[in-house]
């Protein structure tokens, strides 16, 4: 298996494969497929013909932050998908339930993904700006569950240009070298304990990343979990694109930390 610009193409075809971002995601796709192929004892030539294996590759790539046109999170072990999701406040179109929509970005519209393959919507929770901070989004289950890991995807202004350029037209549209204003900067992950009190199990005070993974040293038993957002890097409301919650089980790629 090869990744990168190992192709023969016309100058037109080559122009879409030569950029570093494209090479990077091709490498991620090949690496993920190779790892899962080895575990399934399937040679590279057979991966594309194995529908079950291809689905596992796609689902792992989605979990690791990729966007695949027409595909959504279908992970049966993701406990967030089985929870009742509520929030302290929300905007029209930015409802709390969007964090389990299965997609982590908005791609509908004139310049978006093909209309027949797109899943419209904002695909993110957005709190009400008038509510101020802190605000929270909460996951409730009918019975207590063992929780060992939470994976959060924040809004990092993917609509905004971010590239290396000396062109003033591009640079004027970028927020270069600083956290994007939409990104959540300070948040806590809390669980409801046996005395119905909120217990903080994660504290983050200077986040600037899109994808944040927290593996708990010891599994927690709870029927409710919430993410309490206390500040962003400038925006007047909180935005979270996706939340995944897992129990103490291994993924198809081995340890829960694979690909992080």
PDB file of C-alpha atoms in Angstrom:
ATOM      1  CA  UNK A   1       0.000   0.000   0.000  1.00  0.00           C
ATOM      2  CA  UNK A   2       1.231   3.472  -0.878  1.00  0.00           C
ATOM      3  CA  UNK A   3       0.292   6.920   0.386  1.00  0.00           C
ATOM      4  CA  UNK A   4       1.172  10.288  -1.048  1.00  0.00           C
ATOM      5  CA  UNK A   5       1.808  11.310  -4.651  1.00  0.00           C
ATOM      6  CA  UNK A   6       2.740   7.868  -5.954  1.00  0.00           C
ATOM      7  CA  UNK A   7       0.545   8.222  -9.021  1.00  0.00           C
ATOM      8  CA  UNK A   8       0.691   8.850 -12.721  1.00  0.00           C
ATOM      9  CA  UNK A   9      -1.658  11.661 -13.744  1.00  0.00           C
ATOM     10  CA  UNK A  10      -2.150  14.607 -16.036  1.00  0.00           C
ATOM     11  CA  UNK A  11      -1.238  18.046 -14.695  1.00  0.00           C
ATOM     12  CA  UNK A  12      -4.943  18.618 -13.994  1.00  0.00           C
ATOM     13  CA  UNK A  13      -5.355  15.408 -11.988  1.00  0.00           C
ATOM     14  CA  UNK A  14      -2.060  15.939 -10.204  1.00  0.00           C
ATOM     15  CA  UNK A  15      -3.058  19.413  -9.019  1.00  0.00           C
ATOM     16  CA  UNK A  16      -5.654  17.970  -6.644  1.00  0.00           C
ATOM     17  CA  UNK A  17      -3.250  15.468  -5.074  1.00  0.00           C
ATOM     18  CA  UNK A  18      -0.146  17.544  -4.534  1.00  0.00           C
ATOM     19  CA  UNK A  19      -1.163  19.517  -1.438  1.00  0.00           C
ATOM     20  CA  UNK A  20       0.117  18.464   1.981  1.00  0.00           C
ATOM     21  CA  UNK A  21      -3.328  18.183   3.580  1.00  0.00           C
ATOM     22  CA  UNK A  22      -4.428  15.711   0.917  1.00  0.00           C
ATOM     23  CA  UNK A  23      -1.233  13.674   1.317  1.00  0.00           C
ATOM     24  CA  UNK A  24      -1.757  13.639   5.083  1.00  0.00           C
ATOM     25  CA  UNK A  25      -5.311  12.318   5.018  1.00  0.00           C
ATOM     26  CA  UNK A  26      -4.420   9.719   2.382  1.00  0.00           C
ATOM     27  CA  UNK A  27      -1.673   8.544   4.721  1.00  0.00           C
ATOM     28  CA  UNK A  28      -4.095   8.360   7.623  1.00  0.00           C
ATOM     29  CA  UNK A  29      -6.549   6.354   5.539  1.00  0.00           C
ATOM     30  CA  UNK A  30      -3.886   3.918   4.340  1.00  0.00           C
ATOM     31  CA  UNK A  31      -2.445   3.487   7.829  1.00  0.00           C
ATOM     32  CA  UNK A  32      -5.851   2.799   9.366  1.00  0.00           C
ATOM     33  CA  UNK A  33      -6.763   0.339   6.617  1.00  0.00           C
ATOM     34  CA  UNK A  34      -3.415  -1.436   6.989  1.00  0.00           C
ATOM     35  CA  UNK A  35      -3.795  -1.788  10.775  1.00  0.00           C
ATOM     36  CA  UNK A  36      -7.311  -3.188  10.531  1.00  0.00           C
ATOM     37  CA  UNK A  37      -6.353  -5.380   7.582  1.00  0.00           C
ATOM     38  CA  UNK A  38      -3.560  -6.968   9.626  1.00  0.00           C
ATOM     39  CA  UNK A  39      -5.918  -7.663  12.525  1.00  0.00           C
ATOM     40  CA  UNK A  40      -8.459  -9.245  10.173  1.00  0.00           C
ATOM     41  CA  UNK A  41      -5.724 -11.142   8.310  1.00  0.00           C
ATOM     42  CA  UNK A  42      -6.824  -9.556   5.012  1.00  0.00           C
ATOM     43  CA  UNK A  43      -4.297  -8.541   2.362  1.00  0.00           C
ATOM     44  CA  UNK A  44      -4.528  -4.987   0.936  1.00  0.00           C
ATOM     45  CA  UNK A  45      -5.990  -6.263  -2.333  1.00  0.00           C
ATOM     46  CA  UNK A  46      -8.926  -7.749  -0.441  1.00  0.00           C
ATOM     47  CA  UNK A  47      -9.819  -4.846   1.836  1.00  0.00           C
ATOM     48  CA  UNK A  48     -12.072  -3.004  -0.640  1.00  0.00           C
ATOM     49  CA  UNK A  49     -14.045  -6.204  -1.316  1.00  0.00           C
ATOM     50  CA  UNK A  50     -14.702  -6.829   2.381  1.00  0.00           C
ATOM     51  CA  UNK A  51     -17.734  -4.688   3.216  1.00  0.00           C
ATOM     52  CA  UNK A  52     -17.516  -5.337   6.957  1.00  0.00           C
ATOM     53  CA  UNK A  53     -13.842  -4.425   7.090  1.00  0.00           C
ATOM     54  CA  UNK A  54     -14.353  -1.325   4.952  1.00  0.00           C
ATOM     55  CA  UNK A  55     -17.068  -0.168   7.333  1.00  0.00           C
ATOM     56  CA  UNK A  56     -14.687  -0.620  10.286  1.00  0.00           C
ATOM     57  CA  UNK A  57     -12.031   1.436   8.490  1.00  0.00           C
ATOM     58  CA  UNK A  58     -14.519   4.194   7.751  1.00  0.00           C
ATOM     59  CA  UNK A  59     -15.888   4.231  11.289  1.00  0.00           C
ATOM     60  CA  UNK A  60     -12.391   4.394  12.800  1.00  0.00           C
ATOM     61  CA  UNK A  61     -11.477   7.308  10.519  1.00  0.00           C
ATOM     62  CA  UNK A  62     -14.637   9.142  11.541  1.00  0.00           C
ATOM     63  CA  UNK A  63     -13.811   8.547  15.205  1.00  0.00           C
ATOM     64  CA  UNK A  64     -10.311   9.928  14.672  1.00  0.00           C
ATOM     65  CA  UNK A  65     -11.696  13.180  13.254  1.00  0.00           C
ATOM     66  CA  UNK A  66     -11.916  12.608   9.503  1.00  0.00           C
ATOM     67  CA  UNK A  67     -14.887  13.596   7.365  1.00  0.00           C
ATOM     68  CA  UNK A  68     -16.135  11.042   4.831  1.00  0.00           C
ATOM     69  CA  UNK A  69     -18.872  12.220   2.475  1.00  0.00           C
ATOM     70  CA  UNK A  70     -22.150  10.455   3.177  1.00  0.00           C
ATOM     71  CA  UNK A  71     -20.901   8.524   6.221  1.00  0.00           C
ATOM     72  CA  UNK A  72     -21.911   9.054   9.853  1.00  0.00           C
ATOM     73  CA  UNK A  73     -20.962   7.665  13.253  1.00  0.00           C
ATOM     74  CA  UNK A  74     -22.581   4.242  13.675  1.00  0.00           C
ATOM     75  CA  UNK A  75     -20.450   3.046  16.596  1.00  0.00           C
ATOM     76  CA  UNK A  76     -22.660   0.802  18.731  1.00  0.00           C
ATOM     77  CA  UNK A  77     -20.253   1.105  21.672  1.00  0.00           C
ATOM     78  CA  UNK A  78     -20.625   4.899  21.792  1.00  0.00           C
ATOM     79  CA  UNK A  79     -22.732   5.457  24.911  1.00  0.00           C
ATOM     80  CA  UNK A  80     -23.501   9.073  24.000  1.00  0.00           C
ATOM     81  CA  UNK A  81     -25.742   7.826  21.192  1.00  0.00           C
ATOM     82  CA  UNK A  82     -27.850   5.961  23.753  1.00  0.00           C
ATOM     83  CA  UNK A  83     -28.226   8.912  26.138  1.00  0.00           C
ATOM     84  CA  UNK A  84     -30.868  11.585  26.530  1.00  0.00           C
ATOM     85  CA  UNK A  85     -29.030  14.795  25.605  1.00  0.00           C
ATOM     86  CA  UNK A  86     -30.018  18.151  27.102  1.00  0.00           C
ATOM     87  CA  UNK A  87     -28.331  21.515  27.660  1.00  0.00           C
ATOM     88  CA  UNK A  88     -28.621  24.551  29.875  1.00  0.00           C
ATOM     89  CA  UNK A  89     -29.484  26.564  26.749  1.00  0.00           C
ATOM     90  CA  UNK A  90     -29.400  26.210  22.986  1.00  0.00           C
ATOM     91  CA  UNK A  91     -29.939  28.174  19.788  1.00  0.00           C
ATOM     92  CA  UNK A  92     -32.362  27.293  16.985  1.00  0.00           C
ATOM     93  CA  UNK A  93     -30.376  24.989  14.713  1.00  0.00           C
ATOM     94  CA  UNK A  94     -27.806  24.439  17.438  1.00  0.00           C
ATOM     95  CA  UNK A  95     -29.762  22.019  19.596  1.00  0.00           C
ATOM     96  CA  UNK A  96     -27.946  19.792  22.109  1.00  0.00           C
ATOM     97  CA  UNK A  97     -28.944  16.616  20.245  1.00  0.00           C
ATOM     98  CA  UNK A  98     -26.664  17.703  17.365  1.00  0.00           C
ATOM     99  CA  UNK A  99     -23.600  16.404  19.214  1.00  0.00           C
ATOM    100  CA  UNK A 100     -24.780  12.864  18.435  1.00  0.00           C
ATOM    101  CA  UNK A 101     -25.856  13.557  14.848  1.00  0.00           C
ATOM    102  CA  UNK A 102     -22.950  11.416  13.664  1.00  0.00           C
ATOM    103  CA  UNK A 103     -21.262  14.208  11.705  1.00  0.00           C
ATOM    104  CA  UNK A 104     -18.755  16.755  12.971  1.00  0.00           C
ATOM    105  CA  UNK A 105     -19.037  19.624  10.497  1.00  0.00           C
ATOM    106  CA  UNK A 106     -21.439  21.535   8.264  1.00  0.00           C
ATOM    107  CA  UNK A 107     -21.017  20.630   4.606  1.00  0.00           C
ATOM    108  CA  UNK A 108     -24.407  21.414   3.070  1.00  0.00           C
ATOM    109  CA  UNK A 109     -24.976  24.327   0.737  1.00  0.00           C
ATOM    110  CA  UNK A 110     -23.873  25.624  -2.648  1.00  0.00           C
ATOM    111  CA  UNK A 111     -20.175  24.825  -2.167  1.00  0.00           C
ATOM    112  CA  UNK A 112     -20.674  21.804   0.048  1.00  0.00           C
ATOM    113  CA  UNK A 113     -20.900  18.053  -0.476  1.00  0.00           C
ATOM    114  CA  UNK A 114     -23.148  16.634  -3.228  1.00  0.00           C
ATOM    115  CA  UNK A 115     -26.784  17.218  -2.303  1.00  0.00           C
ATOM    116  CA  UNK A 116     -27.710  13.540  -2.692  1.00  0.00           C
ATOM    117  CA  UNK A 117     -25.022  12.487  -0.191  1.00  0.00           C
ATOM    118  CA  UNK A 118     -25.162  15.296   2.319  1.00  0.00           C
ATOM    119  CA  UNK A 119     -26.667  15.345   5.814  1.00  0.00           C
ATOM    120  CA  UNK A 120     -27.906  18.962   6.255  1.00  0.00           C
ATOM    121  CA  UNK A 121     -27.626  20.814   9.539  1.00  0.00           C
ATOM    122  CA  UNK A 122     -25.113  22.615  11.739  1.00  0.00           C
ATOM    123  CA  UNK A 123     -24.030  19.379  13.466  1.00  0.00           C
ATOM    124  CA  UNK A 124     -23.049  21.192  16.642  1.00  0.00           C
ATOM    125  CA  UNK A 125     -24.522  22.354  19.915  1.00  0.00           C
ATOM    126  CA  UNK A 126     -24.542  26.129  20.306  1.00  0.00           C
ATOM    127  CA  UNK A 127     -25.555  27.637  23.629  1.00  0.00           C
ATOM    128  CA  UNK A 128     -27.651  30.794  23.820  1.00  0.00           C
ATOM    129  CA  UNK A 129     -25.322  33.863  23.789  1.00  0.00           C
ATOM    130  CA  UNK A 130     -27.588  35.639  26.260  1.00  0.00           C
ATOM    131  CA  UNK A 131     -27.017  32.865  28.815  1.00  0.00           C
ATOM    132  CA  UNK A 132     -23.360  33.814  29.264  1.00  0.00           C
ATOM    133  CA  UNK A 133     -20.983  31.351  30.921  1.00  0.00           C
ATOM    134  CA  UNK A 134     -20.841  28.761  32.387  1.00  0.00           C
ATOM    135  CA  UNK A 135     -23.150  26.601  30.286  1.00  0.00           C
ATOM    136  CA  UNK A 136     -23.470  22.837  30.084  1.00  0.00           C
ATOM    137  CA  UNK A 137     -24.512  19.924  27.924  1.00  0.00           C
ATOM    138  CA  UNK A 138     -25.656  16.767  29.696  1.00  0.00           C
ATOM    139  CA  UNK A 139     -25.998  13.039  28.933  1.00  0.00           C
ATOM    140  CA  UNK A 140     -28.431  10.932  30.970  1.00  0.00           C
ATOM    141  CA  UNK A 141     -28.985   7.165  30.959  1.00  0.00           C
ATOM    142  CA  UNK A 142     -31.833   5.157  32.487  1.00  0.00           C
ATOM    143  CA  UNK A 143     -29.391   3.034  34.506  1.00  0.00           C
ATOM    144  CA  UNK A 144     -25.865   3.694  35.843  1.00  0.00           C
ATOM    145  CA  UNK A 145     -23.086   2.779  33.410  1.00  0.00           C
ATOM    146  CA  UNK A 146     -19.331   2.346  33.595  1.00  0.00           C
ATOM    147  CA  UNK A 147     -17.633   5.287  31.887  1.00  0.00           C
ATOM    148  CA  UNK A 148     -13.920   5.252  31.078  1.00  0.00           C
ATOM    149  CA  UNK A 149     -13.433   7.700  28.207  1.00  0.00           C
ATOM    150  CA  UNK A 150     -14.887  10.810  26.588  1.00  0.00           C
ATOM    151  CA  UNK A 151     -13.960  12.182  23.173  1.00  0.00           C
ATOM    152  CA  UNK A 152     -14.947  15.771  22.412  1.00  0.00           C
ATOM    153  CA  UNK A 153     -14.857  17.594  19.080  1.00  0.00           C
ATOM    154  CA  UNK A 154     -14.961  21.377  19.277  1.00  0.00           C
ATOM    155  CA  UNK A 155     -15.618  24.025  16.643  1.00  0.00           C
ATOM    156  CA  UNK A 156     -12.301  25.405  15.364  1.00  0.00           C
ATOM    157  CA  UNK A 157     -13.649  27.707  12.673  1.00  0.00           C
ATOM    158  CA  UNK A 158     -13.321  25.321   9.740  1.00  0.00           C
ATOM    159  CA  UNK A 159     -15.207  27.860   7.592  1.00  0.00           C
ATOM    160  CA  UNK A 160     -12.213  30.192   7.902  1.00  0.00           C
ATOM    161  CA  UNK A 161      -9.144  30.173   5.636  1.00  0.00           C
ATOM    162  CA  UNK A 162      -6.055  28.711   7.280  1.00  0.00           C
ATOM    163  CA  UNK A 163      -3.128  28.232   4.934  1.00  0.00           C
ATOM    164  CA  UNK A 164       0.410  29.342   4.225  1.00  0.00           C
ATOM    165  CA  UNK A 165       0.165  32.311   1.891  1.00  0.00           C
ATOM    166  CA  UNK A 166       1.738  35.684   1.138  1.00  0.00           C
ATOM    167  CA  UNK A 167      -1.485  36.811  -0.522  1.00  0.00           C
ATOM    168  CA  UNK A 168      -3.085  39.645   1.450  1.00  0.00           C
ATOM    169  CA  UNK A 169      -6.544  38.451   0.432  1.00  0.00           C
ATOM    170  CA  UNK A 170      -5.982  35.145   2.221  1.00  0.00           C
ATOM    171  CA  UNK A 171      -4.095  36.419   5.238  1.00  0.00           C
ATOM    172  CA  UNK A 172      -6.784  39.012   5.996  1.00  0.00           C
ATOM    173  CA  UNK A 173      -9.321  36.197   6.404  1.00  0.00           C
ATOM    174  CA  UNK A 174      -7.204  34.083   8.762  1.00  0.00           C
ATOM    175  CA  UNK A 175      -6.612  33.901  12.489  1.00  0.00           C
ATOM    176  CA  UNK A 176      -3.000  32.807  12.197  1.00  0.00           C
ATOM    177  CA  UNK A 177      -0.940  31.524  15.117  1.00  0.00           C
ATOM    178  CA  UNK A 178      -3.677  31.912  17.722  1.00  0.00           C
ATOM    179  CA  UNK A 179      -6.582  29.759  18.948  1.00  0.00           C
ATOM    180  CA  UNK A 180      -9.731  30.213  16.872  1.00  0.00           C
ATOM    181  CA  UNK A 181     -12.387  32.320  18.661  1.00  0.00           C
ATOM    182  CA  UNK A 182     -15.067  29.624  18.304  1.00  0.00           C
ATOM    183  CA  UNK A 183     -13.018  27.065  20.216  1.00  0.00           C
ATOM    184  CA  UNK A 184     -13.877  26.157  23.803  1.00  0.00           C
ATOM    185  CA  UNK A 185     -10.946  27.176  26.010  1.00  0.00           C
ATOM    186  CA  UNK A 186     -12.013  26.130  29.491  1.00  0.00           C
ATOM    187  CA  UNK A 187     -14.269  23.256  30.461  1.00  0.00           C
ATOM    188  CA  UNK A 188     -14.905  20.554  33.056  1.00  0.00           C
ATOM    189  CA  UNK A 189     -16.234  17.030  32.632  1.00  0.00           C
ATOM    190  CA  UNK A 190     -18.472  16.091  35.553  1.00  0.00           C
ATOM    191  CA  UNK A 191     -20.420  13.002  36.630  1.00  0.00           C
ATOM    192  CA  UNK A 192     -23.304  12.639  39.048  1.00  0.00           C
ATOM    193  CA  UNK A 193     -22.158  10.645  42.073  1.00  0.00           C
ATOM    194  CA  UNK A 194     -24.143   8.367  44.390  1.00  0.00           C
ATOM    195  CA  UNK A 195     -25.159  11.361  46.514  1.00  0.00           C
ATOM    196  CA  UNK A 196     -26.566  13.177  43.440  1.00  0.00           C
ATOM    197  CA  UNK A 197     -23.734  15.691  43.529  1.00  0.00           C
ATOM    198  CA  UNK A 198     -21.650  16.718  40.532  1.00  0.00           C
ATOM    199  CA  UNK A 199     -18.097  15.421  40.735  1.00  0.00           C
ATOM    200  CA  UNK A 200     -15.454  16.929  38.445  1.00  0.00           C
ATOM    201  CA  UNK A 201     -13.296  14.248  36.820  1.00  0.00           C
ATOM    202  CA  UNK A 202     -11.615  16.390  34.123  1.00  0.00           C
ATOM    203  CA  UNK A 203     -10.505  20.031  34.216  1.00  0.00           C
ATOM    204  CA  UNK A 204      -9.155  21.781  31.124  1.00  0.00           C
ATOM    205  CA  UNK A 205      -8.154  25.438  31.343  1.00  0.00           C
ATOM    206  CA  UNK A 206      -6.223  26.229  28.146  1.00  0.00           C
ATOM    207  CA  UNK A 207      -7.602  24.098  25.325  1.00  0.00           C
ATOM    208  CA  UNK A 208      -7.060  25.183  21.720  1.00  0.00           C
ATOM    209  CA  UNK A 209      -7.521  21.862  19.923  1.00  0.00           C
ATOM    210  CA  UNK A 210     -10.446  20.569  17.899  1.00  0.00           C
ATOM    211  CA  UNK A 211     -10.408  17.003  19.221  1.00  0.00           C
ATOM    212  CA  UNK A 212      -9.822  16.312  22.905  1.00  0.00           C
ATOM    213  CA  UNK A 213      -9.715  12.805  24.364  1.00  0.00           C
ATOM    214  CA  UNK A 214      -9.855  12.083  28.084  1.00  0.00           C
ATOM    215  CA  UNK A 215      -9.143   8.546  29.270  1.00  0.00           C
ATOM    216  CA  UNK A 216     -10.013   8.141  32.944  1.00  0.00           C
ATOM    217  CA  UNK A 217      -7.461   6.330  35.039  1.00  0.00           C
ATOM    218  CA  UNK A 218     -10.268   4.456  36.741  1.00  0.00           C
ATOM    219  CA  UNK A 219     -13.708   3.750  35.253  1.00  0.00           C
ATOM    220  CA  UNK A 220     -16.554   5.777  36.752  1.00  0.00           C
ATOM    221  CA  UNK A 221     -20.074   4.567  37.472  1.00  0.00           C
ATOM    222  CA  UNK A 222     -22.773   7.139  36.776  1.00  0.00           C
ATOM    223  CA  UNK A 223     -26.163   7.707  35.189  1.00  0.00           C
ATOM    224  CA  UNK A 224     -25.380  11.312  34.202  1.00  0.00           C
ATOM    225  CA  UNK A 225     -22.390  13.078  32.688  1.00  0.00           C
ATOM    226  CA  UNK A 226     -22.052  16.697  31.630  1.00  0.00           C
ATOM    227  CA  UNK A 227     -19.537  18.999  30.013  1.00  0.00           C
ATOM    228  CA  UNK A 228     -19.452  22.370  31.750  1.00  0.00           C
ATOM    229  CA  UNK A 229     -18.079  25.097  29.477  1.00  0.00           C
ATOM    230  CA  UNK A 230     -16.681  28.130  31.263  1.00  0.00           C
ATOM    231  CA  UNK A 231     -14.997  30.091  28.454  1.00  0.00           C
ATOM    232  CA  UNK A 232     -14.132  30.186  24.758  1.00  0.00           C
ATOM    233  CA  UNK A 233     -11.323  31.976  22.956  1.00  0.00           C
ATOM    234  CA  UNK A 234     -13.588  34.897  22.140  1.00  0.00           C
ATOM    235  CA  UNK A 235     -17.011  33.743  20.957  1.00  0.00           C
ATOM    236  CA  UNK A 236     -19.963  34.686  23.162  1.00  0.00           C
ATOM    237  CA  UNK A 237     -21.367  31.146  23.323  1.00  0.00           C
ATOM    238  CA  UNK A 238     -20.211  27.538  23.566  1.00  0.00           C
ATOM    239  CA  UNK A 239     -19.953  25.204  20.585  1.00  0.00           C
ATOM    240  CA  UNK A 240     -19.395  21.448  20.632  1.00  0.00           C
ATOM    241  CA  UNK A 241     -19.610  19.439  17.404  1.00  0.00           C
ATOM    242  CA  UNK A 242     -19.529  15.929  18.829  1.00  0.00           C
ATOM    243  CA  UNK A 243     -19.273  14.014  22.085  1.00  0.00           C
ATOM    244  CA  UNK A 244     -18.481  10.303  22.237  1.00  0.00           C
ATOM    245  CA  UNK A 245     -18.550   8.397  25.505  1.00  0.00           C
ATOM    246  CA  UNK A 246     -17.171   4.894  26.011  1.00  0.00           C
ATOM    247  CA  UNK A 247     -17.037   2.229  28.666  1.00  0.00           C
ATOM    248  CA  UNK A 248     -14.004   0.080  29.575  1.00  0.00           C
ATOM    249  CA  UNK A 249     -13.790  -1.858  26.297  1.00  0.00           C
ATOM    250  CA  UNK A 250     -11.064  -2.132  23.668  1.00  0.00           C
ATOM    251  CA  UNK A 251     -11.535  -0.838  20.139  1.00  0.00           C
ATOM    252  CA  UNK A 252     -10.953  -2.843  16.971  1.00  0.00           C
ATOM    253  CA  UNK A 253      -7.478  -1.337  16.852  1.00  0.00           C
ATOM    254  CA  UNK A 254      -6.499  -2.500  20.313  1.00  0.00           C
ATOM    255  CA  UNK A 255      -6.013  -0.046  23.155  1.00  0.00           C
ATOM    256  CA  UNK A 256      -8.448   2.893  23.474  1.00  0.00           C
ATOM    257  CA  UNK A 257      -5.565   5.273  22.785  1.00  0.00           C
ATOM    258  CA  UNK A 258      -4.962   4.127  19.207  1.00  0.00           C
ATOM    259  CA  UNK A 259      -4.697   6.973  16.753  1.00  0.00           C
ATOM    260  CA  UNK A 260      -4.634   9.721  19.369  1.00  0.00           C
TER     261      UNK A 260
END
